[in-house]
Amino acid sequence: MPDKKGQATDIVLGYDSLDHYLNKPEAYFGALIGRYGNRIAKAQFKLNDTLYQLAANNGPNSLHGGPKGFHNQVWTVDSHQSNQLVLSYLSKDGEEGYPGNLQVKVTYTLTESNELKIDYEATTDKATVVNLTNHAYYNLNGQGDSTITNHELTIFASKFSAVDSTLIPVGAPVPVNGTPFDFTSPKLIGKDIAADHIQIKNGLGYDHNFVLDKKSPNALSKAAFVYAPSTGITMEVFTTEPAIQFYSGNFLDGSLVGKKNKNYPYRSAFCLETQHYPDAPNQPEFPSTQLV
């Protein structure tokens, strides 16, 4: 992306070679996530009176579809142009414990307005649960920069999901007002990231689901706005999904060496994952992720 001086700046973390993606510890850099983005409690859920057991790859929970989720599958390139890539994948019945043969198509499109559009489509031959998302890591100062705490963030959400110590939502979403999770107006990411608050402690910073203030449930609407003062680069996020997960790079520790041989230290990137709620298959009061 061009910065305020017109200089091209790489704002997305990643690796320079396929080998690194295959052999480095999993960080989900840029990954296409499924069948279920985020966490499912105790790596299991019940659907139509049948209990489905998933792989537990995040403590007691299942995270991002399990260790052999969509991020670790080889997708078919259906078509490609200079500004568009269309991928497809058949997730077979029982893969990672999920029911149904799920046929998925994802289209990435770059526009002349510096937009990246991601369109997801899925069909199944058996009732299942689906929560697809993208897991790009951003630093608007440039990938490899030491921090994202100096970014200004706005999230258009007046409620967020409080979580337990394993990051599973507990109860109905709660108001952000009066908490470190209030990003309803622009705020430095670092301002409250070390606050003495149980939810900050549970998330080791920010790793929470924000419930978007949407006028209609499936409308495409603005979810977040990010601004980096040092480069002048801004990012807007729009989605049809009901929520967005804000993750502040709490598990980056400098051990991963990315593009141009740059280390990725603690909180040197953020993720804004548009999604349905974590653990929705086990919490029927949440918007449904069932696909039939």
mmCIF file of C-alpha atoms in Angstrom:
data_model
loop_
_atom_site.group_PDB
_atom_site.id
_atom_site.type_symbol
_atom_site.label_atom_id
_atom_site.label_comp_id
_atom_site.label_asym_id
_atom_site.label_seq_id
_atom_site.Cartn_x
_atom_site.Cartn_y
_atom_site.Cartn_z
ATOM 1 C CA MET A 1 0.000 0.000 0.000
ATOM 2 C CA PRO A 2 1.227 3.576 -0.641
ATOM 3 C CA ASP A 3 2.062 5.517 2.523
ATOM 4 C CA LYS A 4 1.606 9.266 2.980
ATOM 5 C CA LYS A 5 4.805 9.870 0.980
ATOM 6 C CA GLY A 6 3.699 7.572 -1.822
ATOM 7 C CA GLN A 7 6.187 4.876 -0.846
ATOM 8 C CA ALA A 8 4.992 1.302 -1.351
ATOM 9 C CA THR A 9 4.660 -0.407 2.038
ATOM 10 C CA ASP A 10 4.046 -4.110 2.662
ATOM 11 C CA ILE A 11 1.456 -4.189 5.473
ATOM 12 C CA VAL A 12 0.753 -7.949 5.629
ATOM 13 C CA LEU A 13 2.852 -10.471 7.554
ATOM 14 C CA GLY A 14 3.878 -13.739 5.929
ATOM 15 C CA TYR A 15 6.722 -15.813 4.555
ATOM 16 C CA ASP A 16 8.813 -15.570 1.407
ATOM 17 C CA SER A 17 8.543 -19.265 0.509
ATOM 18 C CA LEU A 18 5.994 -22.071 0.541
ATOM 19 C CA ASP A 19 8.425 -24.166 2.581
ATOM 20 C CA HIS A 20 8.103 -21.774 5.511
ATOM 21 C CA TYR A 21 4.297 -21.988 5.460
ATOM 22 C CA LEU A 22 4.509 -25.781 5.500
ATOM 23 C CA ASN A 23 7.172 -26.163 8.168
ATOM 24 C CA LYS A 24 6.995 -23.219 10.561
ATOM 25 C CA PRO A 25 4.875 -23.346 13.747
ATOM 26 C CA GLU A 26 1.263 -22.492 12.918
ATOM 27 C CA ALA A 27 0.486 -18.786 13.064
ATOM 28 C CA TYR A 28 -2.261 -18.773 10.388
ATOM 29 C CA PHE A 29 -0.524 -16.003 8.408
ATOM 30 C CA GLY A 30 -3.024 -14.957 5.737
ATOM 31 C CA ALA A 31 -4.869 -18.247 6.039
ATOM 32 C CA LEU A 32 -8.299 -19.163 4.745
ATOM 33 C CA ILE A 33 -9.983 -20.578 7.853
ATOM 34 C CA GLY A 34 -12.623 -23.325 8.110
ATOM 35 C CA ARG A 35 -14.666 -25.294 8.645
ATOM 36 C CA TYR A 36 -15.070 -23.266 11.801
ATOM 37 C CA GLY A 37 -13.132 -20.088 12.493
ATOM 38 C CA ASN A 38 -12.367 -19.383 16.141
ATOM 39 C CA ARG A 39 -13.021 -21.778 19.034
ATOM 40 C CA ILE A 40 -15.502 -24.549 19.775
ATOM 41 C CA ALA A 41 -15.654 -25.471 23.462
ATOM 42 C CA LYS A 42 -14.355 -28.880 24.533
ATOM 43 C CA ALA A 43 -13.832 -29.703 20.832
ATOM 44 C CA GLN A 44 -17.372 -30.988 20.445
ATOM 45 C CA PHE A 45 -20.887 -29.931 19.547
ATOM 46 C CA LYS A 46 -24.322 -31.501 19.194
ATOM 47 C CA LEU A 47 -26.356 -31.145 16.012
ATOM 48 C CA ASN A 48 -29.720 -32.835 15.467
ATOM 49 C CA ASP A 49 -29.165 -34.986 18.584
ATOM 50 C CA THR A 50 -25.793 -36.273 17.330
ATOM 51 C CA LEU A 51 -22.608 -35.420 19.221
ATOM 52 C CA TYR A 52 -19.648 -34.603 16.979
ATOM 53 C CA GLN A 53 -16.120 -34.869 18.383
ATOM 54 C CA LEU A 54 -13.467 -32.558 16.924
ATOM 55 C CA ALA A 55 -9.692 -32.351 17.296
ATOM 56 C CA ALA A 56 -8.646 -30.404 20.408
ATOM 57 C CA ASN A 57 -5.767 -28.198 19.210
ATOM 58 C CA ASN A 58 -6.115 -25.225 21.579
ATOM 59 C CA GLY A 59 -6.102 -26.547 25.106
ATOM 60 C CA PRO A 60 -9.435 -28.344 25.570
ATOM 61 C CA ASN A 61 -10.979 -26.558 22.597
ATOM 62 C CA SER A 62 -10.950 -26.838 18.819
ATOM 63 C CA LEU A 63 -9.488 -23.789 17.048
ATOM 64 C CA HIS A 64 -9.875 -22.739 13.392
ATOM 65 C CA GLY A 65 -11.190 -26.084 12.168
ATOM 66 C CA GLY A 66 -8.525 -28.214 13.852
ATOM 67 C CA PRO A 67 -4.909 -29.035 12.943
ATOM 68 C CA LYS A 68 -5.963 -30.187 9.461
ATOM 69 C CA GLY A 69 -8.399 -27.341 8.913
ATOM 70 C CA PHE A 70 -8.789 -25.457 5.651
ATOM 71 C CA HIS A 71 -5.519 -23.560 6.281
ATOM 72 C CA ASN A 72 -3.600 -26.839 5.847
ATOM 73 C CA GLN A 73 -5.410 -28.140 2.761
ATOM 74 C CA VAL A 74 -4.470 -27.876 -0.900
ATOM 75 C CA TRP A 75 -7.176 -25.945 -2.732
ATOM 76 C CA THR A 76 -8.054 -26.158 -6.412
ATOM 77 C CA VAL A 77 -7.499 -23.051 -8.535
ATOM 78 C CA ASP A 78 -10.716 -22.784 -10.519
ATOM 79 C CA SER A 79 -9.642 -19.611 -12.309
ATOM 80 C CA HIS A 80 -7.171 -16.775 -12.037
ATOM 81 C CA GLN A 81 -6.760 -13.359 -13.602
ATOM 82 C CA SER A 82 -4.431 -10.467 -12.896
ATOM 83 C CA ASN A 83 -6.795 -9.187 -10.196
ATOM 84 C CA GLN A 84 -8.783 -12.264 -9.169
ATOM 85 C CA LEU A 85 -8.294 -15.778 -7.823
ATOM 86 C CA VAL A 86 -11.058 -18.358 -7.431
ATOM 87 C CA LEU A 87 -10.355 -21.365 -5.178
ATOM 88 C CA SER A 88 -12.464 -24.411 -4.365
ATOM 89 C CA TYR A 89 -12.220 -27.279 -1.927
ATOM 90 C CA LEU A 90 -14.323 -30.321 -1.069
ATOM 91 C CA SER A 91 -14.236 -31.029 2.645
ATOM 92 C CA LYS A 92 -15.401 -34.625 2.895
ATOM 93 C CA ASP A 93 -17.929 -35.924 5.373
ATOM 94 C CA GLY A 94 -16.138 -36.569 8.668
ATOM 95 C CA GLU A 95 -13.063 -34.469 7.925
ATOM 96 C CA GLU A 96 -11.760 -33.167 11.262
ATOM 97 C CA GLY A 97 -14.949 -34.565 12.797
ATOM 98 C CA TYR A 98 -17.431 -32.339 10.933
ATOM 99 C CA PRO A 99 -20.526 -33.821 9.229
ATOM 100 C CA GLY A 100 -21.425 -33.469 5.561
ATOM 101 C CA ASN A 101 -19.589 -33.166 2.282
ATOM 102 C CA LEU A 102 -18.975 -29.424 2.216
ATOM 103 C CA GLN A 103 -18.216 -27.846 -1.164
ATOM 104 C CA VAL A 104 -16.547 -24.467 -0.712
ATOM 105 C CA LYS A 105 -15.651 -21.713 -3.172
ATOM 106 C CA VAL A 106 -13.726 -18.575 -2.206
ATOM 107 C CA THR A 107 -13.056 -15.640 -4.543
ATOM 108 C CA TYR A 108 -10.335 -13.069 -3.893
ATOM 109 C CA THR A 109 -10.621 -9.861 -5.939
ATOM 110 C CA LEU A 110 -8.383 -6.783 -6.004
ATOM 111 C CA THR A 111 -10.039 -3.587 -7.228
ATOM 112 C CA GLU A 112 -8.642 -0.373 -8.687
ATOM 113 C CA SER A 113 -9.550 1.326 -5.369
ATOM 114 C CA ASN A 114 -7.055 -0.703 -3.308
ATOM 115 C CA GLU A 115 -9.802 -2.983 -2.035
ATOM 116 C CA LEU A 116 -9.432 -6.680 -1.304
ATOM 117 C CA LYS A 117 -12.788 -8.429 -1.572
ATOM 118 C CA ILE A 118 -13.262 -11.976 -0.297
ATOM 119 C CA ASP A 119 -16.478 -13.826 -1.188
ATOM 120 C CA TYR A 120 -17.264 -17.166 0.451
ATOM 121 C CA GLU A 121 -19.745 -19.764 -0.799
ATOM 122 C CA ALA A 122 -20.525 -23.207 0.626
ATOM 123 C CA THR A 123 -23.045 -26.005 0.097
ATOM 124 C CA THR A 124 -23.495 -29.253 2.009
ATOM 125 C CA ASP A 125 -25.294 -32.560 1.556
ATOM 126 C CA LYS A 126 -25.876 -32.932 5.305
ATOM 127 C CA ALA A 127 -26.582 -30.529 8.143
ATOM 128 C CA THR A 128 -23.317 -29.077 9.430
ATOM 129 C CA VAL A 129 -21.802 -25.930 10.955
ATOM 130 C CA VAL A 130 -19.670 -23.440 9.040
ATOM 131 C CA ASN A 131 -17.787 -20.269 10.012
ATOM 132 C CA LEU A 132 -15.372 -19.157 7.288
ATOM 133 C CA THR A 133 -12.951 -16.260 7.686
ATOM 134 C CA ASN A 134 -9.566 -14.846 6.692
ATOM 135 C CA HIS A 135 -6.647 -14.661 9.111
ATOM 136 C CA ALA A 136 -4.362 -11.996 7.649
ATOM 137 C CA TYR A 137 -2.008 -10.263 10.101
ATOM 138 C CA TYR A 138 -1.582 -6.527 9.511
ATOM 139 C CA ASN A 139 0.858 -3.838 10.575
ATOM 140 C CA LEU A 140 0.137 -0.537 8.827
ATOM 141 C CA ASN A 141 3.615 0.708 9.750
ATOM 142 C CA GLY A 142 4.953 -2.083 7.533
ATOM 143 C CA GLN A 143 5.414 -5.806 8.135
ATOM 144 C CA GLY A 144 8.282 -6.419 10.525
ATOM 145 C CA ASP A 145 7.697 -3.170 12.418
ATOM 146 C CA SER A 146 7.981 -3.662 16.167
ATOM 147 C CA THR A 147 4.434 -2.832 17.284
ATOM 148 C CA ILE A 148 0.808 -2.126 16.438
ATOM 149 C CA THR A 149 -0.003 -0.505 19.781
ATOM 150 C CA ASN A 150 0.490 2.933 18.171
ATOM 151 C CA HIS A 151 -2.329 2.315 15.663
ATOM 152 C CA GLU A 152 -5.688 4.014 16.146
ATOM 153 C CA LEU A 153 -8.563 1.532 16.021
ATOM 154 C CA THR A 154 -12.318 1.967 15.727
ATOM 155 C CA ILE A 155 -14.666 -1.024 15.982
ATOM 156 C CA PHE A 156 -18.334 -0.377 15.270
ATOM 157 C CA ALA A 157 -19.551 -2.576 18.101
ATOM 158 C CA SER A 158 -21.219 -1.608 21.358
ATOM 159 C CA LYS A 159 -20.969 -5.145 22.779
ATOM 160 C CA PHE A 160 -18.324 -7.854 22.987
ATOM 161 C CA SER A 161 -18.174 -11.471 24.148
ATOM 162 C CA ALA A 162 -16.701 -11.911 27.613
ATOM 163 C CA VAL A 163 -14.660 -15.134 27.710
ATOM 164 C CA ASP A 164 -13.354 -17.654 30.201
ATOM 165 C CA SER A 165 -9.666 -18.460 30.648
ATOM 166 C CA THR A 166 -9.746 -20.682 27.525
ATOM 167 C CA LEU A 167 -11.316 -17.861 25.449
ATOM 168 C CA ILE A 168 -14.769 -19.435 25.166
ATOM 169 C CA PRO A 169 -17.660 -16.910 25.408
ATOM 170 C CA VAL A 170 -19.575 -16.959 28.682
ATOM 171 C CA GLY A 171 -23.162 -15.791 28.470
ATOM 172 C CA ALA A 172 -24.650 -13.065 26.319
ATOM 173 C CA PRO A 173 -22.460 -10.273 24.900
ATOM 174 C CA VAL A 174 -21.822 -7.415 27.324
ATOM 175 C CA PRO A 175 -21.513 -3.631 26.745
ATOM 176 C CA VAL A 176 -18.079 -2.235 25.868
ATOM 177 C CA ASN A 177 -18.933 1.065 27.573
ATOM 178 C CA GLY A 178 -16.663 1.722 30.549
ATOM 179 C CA THR A 179 -14.296 -1.145 29.678
ATOM 180 C CA PRO A 180 -10.954 -1.458 27.838
ATOM 181 C CA PHE A 181 -12.996 -2.888 24.953
ATOM 182 C CA ASP A 182 -14.629 0.386 23.993
ATOM 183 C CA PHE A 183 -13.358 1.186 20.492
ATOM 184 C CA THR A 184 -16.564 2.910 19.409
ATOM 185 C CA SER A 185 -14.461 6.034 18.810
ATOM 186 C CA PRO A 186 -10.816 6.039 17.641
ATOM 187 C CA LYS A 187 -8.425 4.816 20.335
ATOM 188 C CA LEU A 188 -4.801 3.719 20.379
ATOM 189 C CA ILE A 189 -4.624 -0.060 20.550
ATOM 190 C CA GLY A 190 -2.040 0.247 23.305
ATOM 191 C CA LYS A 191 -4.027 2.603 25.526
ATOM 192 C CA ASP A 192 -5.834 -0.059 27.578
ATOM 193 C CA ILE A 193 -4.067 -3.220 26.432
ATOM 194 C CA ALA A 194 -2.424 -3.708 29.831
ATOM 195 C CA ALA A 195 -5.448 -2.650 31.915
ATOM 196 C CA ASP A 196 -6.187 -4.419 35.176
ATOM 197 C CA HIS A 197 -9.308 -6.112 33.803
ATOM 198 C CA ILE A 198 -10.233 -9.792 33.951
ATOM 199 C CA GLN A 199 -11.017 -9.924 30.234
ATOM 200 C CA ILE A 200 -7.652 -8.415 29.292
ATOM 201 C CA LYS A 201 -6.030 -11.028 31.532
ATOM 202 C CA ASN A 202 -8.040 -13.881 30.009
ATOM 203 C CA GLY A 203 -7.120 -12.792 26.487
ATOM 204 C CA LEU A 204 -3.518 -11.831 27.322
ATOM 205 C CA GLY A 205 -4.565 -8.594 25.665
ATOM 206 C CA TYR A 206 -7.259 -8.418 22.996
ATOM 207 C CA ASP A 207 -8.486 -11.707 21.551
ATOM 208 C CA HIS A 208 -12.228 -11.169 21.665
ATOM 209 C CA ASN A 209 -15.374 -11.289 19.585
ATOM 210 C CA PHE A 210 -17.027 -7.894 18.988
ATOM 211 C CA VAL A 211 -20.739 -7.876 18.108
ATOM 212 C CA LEU A 212 -21.253 -5.410 15.290
ATOM 213 C CA ASP A 213 -23.937 -2.719 15.411
ATOM 214 C CA LYS A 214 -25.771 -3.663 12.234
ATOM 215 C CA LYS A 215 -29.006 -2.097 11.004
ATOM 216 C CA SER A 216 -29.958 -5.329 9.249
ATOM 217 C CA PRO A 217 -28.424 -8.748 10.000
ATOM 218 C CA ASN A 218 -26.891 -9.636 6.626
ATOM 219 C CA ALA A 219 -26.130 -6.172 5.265
ATOM 220 C CA LEU A 220 -22.621 -5.263 4.132
ATOM 221 C CA SER A 221 -21.551 -2.669 6.674
ATOM 222 C CA LYS A 222 -18.421 -1.101 8.127
ATOM 223 C CA ALA A 223 -16.966 -3.161 10.962
ATOM 224 C CA ALA A 224 -13.658 -1.454 11.740
ATOM 225 C CA PHE A 225 -11.320 1.393 10.838
ATOM 226 C CA VAL A 226 -7.569 1.447 11.504
ATOM 227 C CA TYR A 227 -5.122 4.344 11.106
ATOM 228 C CA ALA A 228 -1.336 4.348 11.479
ATOM 229 C CA PRO A 229 -0.112 7.918 12.137
ATOM 230 C CA SER A 230 3.502 7.157 11.217
ATOM 231 C CA THR A 231 2.678 6.056 7.645
ATOM 232 C CA GLY A 232 -0.716 7.680 7.157
ATOM 233 C CA ILE A 233 -2.086 4.337 5.943
ATOM 234 C CA THR A 234 -5.711 3.585 6.787
ATOM 235 C CA MET A 235 -7.747 0.402 6.533
ATOM 236 C CA GLU A 236 -11.509 -0.048 6.493
ATOM 237 C CA VAL A 237 -13.145 -3.428 7.066
ATOM 238 C CA PHE A 238 -16.620 -4.199 5.750
ATOM 239 C CA THR A 239 -18.526 -7.435 6.271
ATOM 240 C CA THR A 240 -21.907 -9.135 6.036
ATOM 241 C CA GLU A 241 -21.041 -11.188 9.135
ATOM 242 C CA PRO A 242 -22.511 -10.353 12.575
ATOM 243 C CA ALA A 243 -19.182 -10.039 14.401
ATOM 244 C CA ILE A 244 -15.454 -9.470 14.193
ATOM 245 C CA GLN A 245 -12.602 -10.956 16.234
ATOM 246 C CA PHE A 246 -9.942 -8.442 17.209
ATOM 247 C CA TYR A 247 -6.626 -10.117 18.016
ATOM 248 C CA SER A 248 -3.654 -7.999 19.065
ATOM 249 C CA GLY A 249 -0.816 -10.407 18.270
ATOM 250 C CA ASN A 250 -0.382 -11.548 21.865
ATOM 251 C CA PHE A 251 1.225 -14.867 20.943
ATOM 252 C CA LEU A 252 3.858 -13.467 18.575
ATOM 253 C CA ASP A 253 7.199 -13.671 20.355
ATOM 254 C CA GLY A 254 9.897 -12.848 17.802
ATOM 255 C CA SER A 255 10.719 -16.486 17.047
ATOM 256 C CA LEU A 256 9.086 -16.416 13.609
ATOM 257 C CA VAL A 257 11.154 -14.885 10.808
ATOM 258 C CA GLY A 258 8.999 -13.612 7.975
ATOM 259 C CA LYS A 259 9.321 -11.789 4.688
ATOM 260 C CA LYS A 260 12.646 -10.067 3.956
ATOM 261 C CA ASN A 261 14.133 -11.886 6.947
ATOM 262 C CA LYS A 262 12.231 -9.744 9.441
ATOM 263 C CA ASN A 263 11.325 -11.037 12.890
ATOM 264 C CA TYR A 264 7.768 -10.728 14.108
ATOM 265 C CA PRO A 265 7.927 -9.637 17.759
ATOM 266 C CA TYR A 266 5.252 -9.456 20.451
ATOM 267 C CA ARG A 267 2.195 -7.486 19.318
ATOM 268 C CA SER A 268 3.738 -6.571 15.992
ATOM 269 C CA ALA A 269 0.511 -7.332 14.106
ATOM 270 C CA PHE A 270 -3.242 -7.358 14.521
ATOM 271 C CA CYS A 271 -6.026 -9.455 13.028
ATOM 272 C CA LEU A 272 -9.605 -8.412 12.328
ATOM 273 C CA GLU A 273 -11.418 -11.656 11.529
ATOM 274 C CA THR A 274 -14.977 -11.149 10.269
ATOM 275 C CA GLN A 275 -17.056 -14.038 11.535
ATOM 276 C CA HIS A 276 -19.970 -15.550 13.413
ATOM 277 C CA TYR A 277 -19.575 -15.888 17.173
ATOM 278 C CA PRO A 278 -17.091 -18.352 18.690
ATOM 279 C CA ASP A 279 -18.699 -21.540 20.052
ATOM 280 C CA ALA A 280 -22.048 -20.762 18.415
ATOM 281 C CA PRO A 281 -22.777 -24.490 17.831
ATOM 282 C CA ASN A 282 -22.889 -24.912 21.625
ATOM 283 C CA GLN A 283 -24.681 -21.674 22.458
ATOM 284 C CA PRO A 284 -28.096 -21.614 20.733
ATOM 285 C CA GLU A 285 -28.779 -17.995 21.735
ATOM 286 C CA PHE A 286 -25.988 -16.901 19.350
ATOM 287 C CA PRO A 287 -26.666 -16.378 15.622
ATOM 288 C CA SER A 288 -26.784 -19.805 14.019
ATOM 289 C CA THR A 289 -23.867 -21.222 12.001
ATOM 290 C CA GLN A 290 -25.862 -24.211 10.771
ATOM 291 C CA LEU A 291 -25.854 -24.960 7.057
ATOM 292 C CA VAL A 292 -28.288 -27.438 5.576
#
